[in-house]
Every structure is written in structure tokens, then in C-alpha cells.
Coordinates of C-alpha atoms in Angstrom, one line a residue:
M14 CA 13.2 12.8 -39.9
E15 CA 13.9 15.7 -37.6
D16 CA 17.4 16.4 -35.8
T17 CA 16.3 15.7 -32.1
Y18 CA 14.6 12.9 -33.3
V19 CA 18.0 11.4 -35.1
E20 CA 20.2 12.7 -32.4
M21 CA 17.8 10.8 -29.7
F22 CA 18.4 7.7 -31.6
S23 CA 21.9 7.9 -33.5
R24 CA 23.4 5.1 -31.3
Q25 CA 20.8 3.0 -32.6
I26 CA 21.1 4.3 -36.5
L27 CA 24.4 3.0 -36.3
V28 CA 23.4 -0.6 -35.6
E29 CA 24.4 -2.3 -38.8
S30 CA 20.8 -4.2 -39.2
I31 CA 18.6 -1.1 -38.4
G32 CA 20.5 1.8 -40.0
I33 CA 18.1 4.8 -40.7
R34 CA 15.5 2.7 -42.7
G35 CA 15.6 0.7 -39.6
Q36 CA 14.5 3.7 -37.8
K37 CA 11.9 4.9 -40.3
I38 CA 10.0 1.5 -39.7
L39 CA 10.0 1.5 -36.2
R40 CA 9.3 5.2 -35.8
G41 CA 6.0 4.2 -38.1
S42 CA 5.1 1.2 -36.5
R43 CA 2.1 0.4 -34.1
V44 CA 2.4 -2.4 -31.4
A45 CA -0.2 -3.1 -28.6
V46 CA 0.8 -4.2 -25.4
V47 CA -1.9 -6.2 -23.6
G48 CA -0.9 -5.8 -19.9
A49 CA 1.4 -3.8 -18.0
G50 CA 2.4 -5.1 -15.1
A51 CA 5.9 -6.9 -15.0
I52 CA 6.4 -7.8 -18.6
G53 CA 3.9 -5.4 -20.1
S54 CA 5.5 -2.4 -18.7
S55 CA 8.9 -3.6 -19.4
V56 CA 7.9 -4.5 -23.2
A57 CA 6.8 -0.8 -23.4
E58 CA 9.9 1.0 -21.6
L59 CA 12.3 -0.9 -24.3
L60 CA 9.5 -0.7 -27.2
A61 CA 9.7 3.2 -26.5
R62 CA 13.5 3.3 -26.0
V63 CA 14.1 1.9 -29.7
G64 CA 11.5 4.1 -31.1
V65 CA 8.6 2.4 -32.0
G66 CA 6.1 5.4 -32.9
F67 CA 2.8 4.2 -31.4
I68 CA 2.4 2.7 -28.6
R69 CA -1.1 1.5 -27.1
I70 CA -1.1 -0.1 -23.5
I71 CA -4.1 -2.1 -22.4
D72 CA -4.4 -2.8 -18.8
R73 CA -7.4 -3.2 -16.4
D74 CA -6.2 -2.4 -13.1
I75 CA -4.3 -0.2 -10.8
V76 CA -1.0 0.1 -9.3
D77 CA -0.8 -2.2 -6.3
L78 CA 1.8 -2.3 -3.9
S79 CA 3.4 -5.6 -4.7
N80 CA 3.8 -4.2 -8.5
I81 CA 6.7 -1.6 -7.8
A82 CA 9.5 -4.2 -6.7
R83 CA 8.9 -6.1 -10.0
C84 CA 7.1 -3.4 -12.5
H85 CA 9.4 -1.5 -14.9
L86 CA 8.6 2.1 -14.5
L87 CA 5.6 1.6 -11.8
D88 CA 6.4 4.0 -8.6
Y89 CA 5.5 3.8 -4.8
R90 CA 3.8 7.4 -5.6
D91 CA 1.9 6.0 -8.6
Y92 CA 0.5 3.4 -5.8
V93 CA -0.1 5.8 -3.6
E94 CA -2.5 7.8 -5.9
K95 CA -3.8 4.6 -6.9
K96 CA -3.1 5.2 -10.5
P97 CA -4.4 3.3 -13.5
K98 CA -1.5 0.9 -14.7
S99 CA -1.8 1.8 -18.3
L100 CA -1.8 5.5 -17.6
A101 CA 1.2 5.5 -15.2
V102 CA 3.0 3.8 -17.6
A103 CA 2.2 6.2 -20.5
E104 CA 3.0 8.9 -18.2
K105 CA 7.0 7.5 -17.6
L106 CA 6.9 6.7 -21.5
S107 CA 6.4 10.3 -23.2
R108 CA 9.3 11.7 -20.6
I109 CA 11.4 9.1 -21.9
N110 CA 10.6 9.2 -25.5
P111 CA 8.4 12.7 -26.8
H112 CA 8.4 11.7 -30.6
V113 CA 5.8 8.3 -29.4
S114 CA 2.4 8.1 -29.6
L115 CA 1.0 6.6 -26.5
D116 CA -2.6 4.9 -26.2
P117 CA -3.3 4.1 -22.5
V118 CA -6.4 1.9 -22.6
I119 CA -8.3 1.3 -18.7
D120 CA -10.4 -1.8 -19.9
N121 CA -10.6 -5.4 -19.5
I122 CA -9.7 -7.5 -22.4
D123 CA -12.7 -10.0 -23.9
S124 CA -14.2 -11.1 -26.7
R125 CA -16.1 -8.0 -26.7
N126 CA -13.7 -5.8 -27.5
V127 CA -10.0 -7.7 -28.4
V128 CA -10.9 -7.2 -32.2
K129 CA -11.1 -3.4 -31.3
Y130 CA -8.1 -3.3 -29.7
L131 CA -5.6 -4.9 -32.1
G132 CA -7.1 -4.5 -35.7
D133 CA -5.2 -0.9 -36.1
V134 CA -1.6 -2.2 -34.8
D135 CA 1.6 -4.4 -36.7
L136 CA 2.3 -6.2 -33.7
V137 CA 1.0 -7.6 -30.4
I138 CA 2.8 -8.2 -27.3
D139 CA 1.4 -10.3 -23.9
G140 CA 1.7 -9.1 -20.5
L141 CA -0.9 -11.4 -19.2
D142 CA -1.2 -13.5 -16.4
N143 CA -3.5 -16.3 -17.0
M144 CA -3.4 -18.8 -20.3
E145 CA -7.1 -18.7 -21.3
S146 CA -6.5 -14.8 -22.3
K147 CA -3.6 -15.5 -23.6
Q148 CA -4.9 -17.8 -25.4
L149 CA -8.1 -15.2 -26.6
L150 CA -5.1 -13.0 -27.9
N151 CA -4.1 -15.7 -30.1
E152 CA -7.1 -16.5 -31.4
A153 CA -7.5 -12.9 -32.3
A154 CA -3.9 -12.3 -34.3
V155 CA -4.6 -15.4 -36.0
M156 CA -7.9 -14.4 -37.0
L157 CA -6.5 -10.8 -38.4
G158 CA -3.3 -11.6 -39.1
K159 CA -1.4 -10.1 -36.8
P160 CA 2.1 -11.0 -35.6
Y161 CA 1.7 -12.2 -31.4
I162 CA 4.5 -12.2 -29.0
Y163 CA 3.6 -14.6 -25.9
V164 CA 5.5 -13.9 -23.1
G165 CA 5.5 -15.9 -19.9
I166 CA 7.2 -16.0 -16.4
E167 CA 7.4 -18.5 -13.5
G168 CA 9.8 -17.2 -10.9
T169 CA 13.2 -17.5 -12.2
Y170 CA 11.6 -19.2 -15.8
G171 CA 10.4 -17.3 -18.7
M172 CA 9.0 -18.2 -22.0
V173 CA 8.7 -16.6 -25.5
I174 CA 6.7 -17.9 -28.2
P175 CA 6.5 -15.4 -31.7
V176 CA 3.5 -16.4 -33.7
I177 CA 3.1 -15.1 -37.2
P178 CA 0.1 -16.4 -38.7
R179 CA 0.0 -18.6 -41.5
T180 CA 3.6 -19.3 -41.4
T181 CA 4.7 -20.4 -37.2
A182 CA 3.0 -22.8 -34.7
C183 CA 0.3 -20.7 -33.2
L184 CA 0.0 -20.7 -29.2
R185 CA -2.9 -23.1 -29.5
C186 CA -0.4 -25.7 -31.2
V187 CA 1.8 -25.6 -28.3
V188 CA -0.6 -25.1 -25.3
R189 CA -3.7 -27.3 -26.9
D190 CA -5.8 -27.3 -24.0
I191 CA -7.3 -24.0 -23.1
M192 CA -8.8 -24.4 -19.7
E193 CA -6.3 -27.4 -18.4
S194 CA -2.8 -25.1 -19.4
D195 CA -3.4 -23.0 -16.4
R196 CA -1.6 -23.8 -13.2
G197 CA -4.9 -22.3 -11.2
C198 CA -5.2 -18.8 -10.0
G199 CA -2.8 -18.6 -7.1
V200 CA 0.0 -15.7 -7.0
I201 CA 3.4 -17.2 -8.3
G202 CA 6.9 -16.0 -7.8
T203 CA 8.6 -13.5 -9.6
H204 CA 12.1 -12.7 -10.1
I205 CA 12.7 -9.4 -11.8
V206 CA 15.9 -10.4 -13.7
A207 CA 13.4 -13.3 -15.3
V208 CA 11.2 -10.3 -16.4
S209 CA 14.1 -7.8 -17.9
M210 CA 15.6 -11.1 -19.8
V211 CA 11.7 -12.3 -21.3
S212 CA 11.0 -8.6 -22.1
S213 CA 14.2 -8.2 -23.9
L214 CA 14.2 -11.3 -25.6
A215 CA 10.3 -10.2 -27.0
V216 CA 11.5 -7.1 -28.2
S217 CA 14.4 -8.3 -29.6
I218 CA 12.3 -10.4 -31.8
A219 CA 9.5 -7.6 -32.2
I220 CA 12.0 -5.7 -33.6
K221 CA 12.8 -8.6 -36.6
I222 CA 9.2 -8.8 -37.0
L223 CA 8.6 -5.1 -37.3
L224 CA 11.9 -5.1 -39.8
G225 CA 10.2 -7.9 -41.9
R226 CA 12.7 -10.2 -40.9
P227 CA 12.3 -14.2 -41.0
I228 CA 11.3 -15.8 -37.4
E229 CA 11.9 -19.1 -36.6
S230 CA 8.9 -21.3 -35.3
N231 CA 10.8 -21.6 -31.8
I232 CA 9.9 -21.8 -28.4
Y233 CA 12.5 -20.1 -26.4
Y234 CA 13.0 -21.0 -22.8
I235 CA 14.7 -18.6 -19.9
D236 CA 16.2 -19.5 -17.0
S237 CA 17.4 -16.7 -15.5
S238 CA 19.2 -18.1 -12.5
K239 CA 22.1 -19.8 -14.4
P240 CA 21.7 -17.8 -16.9
E241 CA 20.8 -19.4 -20.4
I242 CA 18.7 -19.7 -22.6
S243 CA 17.5 -22.7 -24.6
T244 CA 15.6 -22.8 -28.1
L245 CA 13.0 -25.7 -29.0
K246 CA 11.2 -26.1 -32.7
A247 CA 7.5 -25.2 -32.3
M248 CA 5.7 -27.3 -34.7
R249 CA 2.4 -26.1 -36.5
S250 CA -0.2 -28.6 -36.0
P251 CA -2.4 -29.6 -39.3
T252 CA -5.3 -30.0 -37.0
C253 CA -5.0 -27.2 -34.7
P254 CA -8.0 -25.4 -34.4
V255 CA -7.2 -22.3 -34.6
C256 CA -4.3 -21.3 -37.0
S257 CA -5.2 -24.4 -39.4
L258 CA -9.1 -25.2 -39.3
G259 CA -10.0 -21.4 -38.5
K260 CA -12.5 -22.3 -35.2
F261 CA -12.2 -19.7 -32.9
E262 CA -13.7 -20.8 -29.7
L263 CA -12.9 -18.0 -27.4
L264 CA -13.7 -15.2 -29.7
S265 CA -17.3 -17.0 -30.1
Y266 CA -17.8 -16.9 -26.3
L267 CA -19.6 -14.0 -24.7
P268 CA -17.9 -13.6 -21.3
V269 CA -19.4 -14.0 -17.8
T270 CA -20.9 -10.2 -16.8
T271 CA -22.5 -11.4 -13.9
G272 CA -21.4 -11.8 -10.3
L273 CA -17.6 -11.3 -9.4
R274 CA -15.2 -12.9 -10.4
E275 CA -11.8 -13.7 -9.4
I276 CA -8.3 -11.7 -10.5
C277 CA -5.7 -14.4 -10.9
G278 CA -2.1 -13.0 -9.5
T279 CA -4.1 -10.8 -6.9
P280 CA -5.0 -12.1 -4.1
G281 CA -8.9 -10.5 -2.8
A282 CA -9.6 -8.7 -6.4
Y283 CA -12.2 -9.4 -8.3
I284 CA -13.8 -7.8 -11.7
A285 CA -17.1 -7.3 -12.4
E286 CA -19.5 -4.9 -13.9
P287 CA -19.7 -0.9 -13.0
S288 CA -23.0 -1.5 -12.2
I289 CA -22.2 -3.3 -8.9
I290 CA -22.2 0.1 -6.8
E291 CA -26.2 -0.4 -7.5
T292 CA -25.8 -3.0 -4.6
I293 CA -24.5 -1.2 -2.1
D294 CA -25.8 1.5 0.4
P295 CA -24.0 4.8 -0.5
S296 CA -24.2 6.0 3.5
E297 CA -22.2 3.0 4.3
W298 CA -19.3 4.1 1.8
H299 CA -17.0 6.7 1.3
Y300 CA -17.1 8.4 -2.2
E301 CA -14.4 9.7 -4.0
D302 CA -13.7 10.8 -7.7
L303 CA -10.6 10.4 -9.1
G304 CA -11.2 11.7 -11.9
Y305 CA -10.1 8.3 -14.3
V306 CA -11.7 6.1 -11.7
K307 CA -14.4 6.2 -9.2
L308 CA -13.6 4.9 -5.7
Y309 CA -16.1 3.4 -3.1
K310 CA -14.2 2.6 0.0
N311 CA -16.0 0.9 3.2
D312 CA -13.1 0.9 6.3
K313 CA -15.8 -0.9 7.8
V314 CA -15.6 -4.1 6.2
S315 CA -11.7 -2.9 4.4
I316 CA -13.5 -2.9 0.8
E317 CA -12.6 -0.9 -2.0
I318 CA -14.6 -0.7 -5.2
Y319 CA -12.7 1.3 -8.3
V320 CA -15.4 1.9 -11.0
F321 CA -14.3 2.7 -14.1
K322 CA -16.2 2.9 -17.5
N323 CA -16.6 -0.6 -18.7
H324 CA -15.4 -2.4 -15.8
A325 CA -15.1 -2.4 -11.8
I326 CA -12.4 -4.0 -9.8
V327 CA -12.9 -4.6 -5.7
L328 CA -10.4 -5.2 -3.6
N329 CA -11.1 -7.3 -0.5
R330 CA -8.1 -6.2 1.7
G331 CA -10.2 -7.8 5.3
S332 CA -11.9 -11.2 5.3
K333 CA -15.7 -10.4 4.8
D334 CA -18.1 -12.6 2.7
L335 CA -18.3 -10.6 -0.6
K336 CA -21.1 -13.0 -1.5
E337 CA -22.9 -11.8 1.0
I338 CA -22.1 -8.0 1.1
F339 CA -22.8 -7.6 -2.8
K340 CA -25.5 -10.6 -3.0
M341 CA -24.0 -11.8 -6.3
N342 CA -22.1 -14.8 -7.0
I343 CA -18.1 -15.5 -7.4
T344 CA -16.2 -17.0 -10.1
S345 CA -13.5 -19.0 -8.9
R346 CA -12.0 -19.4 -12.0
G347 CA -9.5 -16.6 -12.6
V348 CA -9.9 -14.2 -15.4

């Protein structure tokens, strides 16, 4: 390792459980962080600061004003510039650690692409909002034999579950009903201290996994208001359809690609196919090419359409009937 790298991580190398050998392993490790919001941005920052050599940051959305107070690395300028979260996070990480290789991905994770994005990494860390998408990550990780860390948060509470395929319980063992496990698609409160606690715990476990240390089959609960961390044993189910029976239901489903689908946690936000722009009258919309995204804006109805390569985000900032405007169905179950 070159002198500048050794000097940068000199204090961490002095930690007995890491040392120079462990630092070399971390530098050669590849991690995918899925979601670049509150949890994902915090996790990505910690991974870069401990010296993980490759970080893929996957997120489908642009920076929202509500992200600023609860998301590490994201700032007001990112919001003003309508920057995709994955790009905003990657730009900040490149300034923190010039030795890390970054792969920001602007895409919506689903059954069509999840294996592609997770196939060449050593570990997957989850920063998503809804349980069905988390279960999709769990299925892909188990099928690929990749360690996966579930991270969830609500208010001052958080939960971390490490999944080591064929060794520990998987997420489906713990949360058995995919569809009933969600609490709907409403906005939930998020405390930045809880975000920091669950992210730190997740990365602490990630370091152990990457260094080849044994991982116990546990569920870690966090209450940042006390503060307190408690542990519950997670039992691997012999009848689990995923890790015991090898049935990957969500991976086999083709995602719904028609109409507008509500995005969990963001009021008035919907995901659609890029072809949604074919339903509008261009003369009524202001067009702006931002390079990484094409923006169509209609101030009359207070609607913005952000068109990426593989998907589009529709923001309804008014109270207009989107079904009437775009002549397409709306799926209320969030993604």
C-alpha cells in the first residue's frame, strides 16, 4: 500500500482487530449500498472512511428537501441542483477518500436488475424504505450466496439483521409474510441520532463480515432515546421458502411497469416508465436537460417529471388528478 493510504488509515491500522492485514482486506472489498437516503448515505460514508475499496451506491431518486436534515452527505445545494442521490453521495465520498472506487447507479431496483447489481460485490447493505424491496434484496443475496445486512428505522427505533446465506436466519425467516410486513406507504418519522446508531452498527457488522469473522444469527434492536441496544436470537426456519427451500418468489415476478406506482415515504411521488412523456403535450411543459436527468415541468398543474435512462419520477406538488392528466392507472401499493 502506498504511503498516503497508510498514513490516511494509520489510526485504524493501529486497532488490533484490524491491523495492516485487515486494512488490505477492506481495501480489496466490494460493497453495494442499496438506497442513498438517510441510512444509505450514512452507511456509504462510514464504508468510505474505514477504507472499503469499492462502493456501489444505488438509488432511483433526486435529492428532496426533507433529505437534508436526516441524510449524511446531502446538502441544500444538491437539492437546488436537483441532483440524483447516488451521484450526490458519490461526489462527497470522492472528496473524503480519493482511494475508493465509486459506482453511483441511478436506477430502480427490481427483479429484472437486482442480480446484475449485486452479482459482483462481496456484501449488500440495505437502505431501502419498504419491506417488499428489502425481501427482494434478501432473496437475491441468498440465491447469490452474498452476505446481506438488513437495516430499518422508525422514529427513534432501529433494527439491524445480518444475513449470512446457509449460516444464519434470513430476512424471510424473521418477517414471514412479505406483503403484511409493511405498515403501508405513509411517511414515518426519522431521528438522525437513530440513523447514526443503526448505520454504525451495520457497518461494524459489515467489517466483521468482510474480515471473515464469525457472525451470530441475531436481531439487533436500537432505541436511540434511551440509548439502548438489545439483542434477540434469530432462528433459521426449516420451512423458510427462501433460505431453506430455495424458492425465490419475488425474483421470479416481473415488476409492474404500467401506470404510476406510489413511492413509499415521499408524498406525491410516483415512479413510471420513461415512456410517460409520450402521454403529455410538449407545448404545455417546460423542458430542461440537466445532463443526468431530463426534467419536464408544468407550473400550471404543479407537476414535475424527471426522466432517467430506465425509469421516471413524477412529483405532484399540487392536488391535480394524475390519473386524468396522464390517462393511466395509479398503483397505491408503494415501491
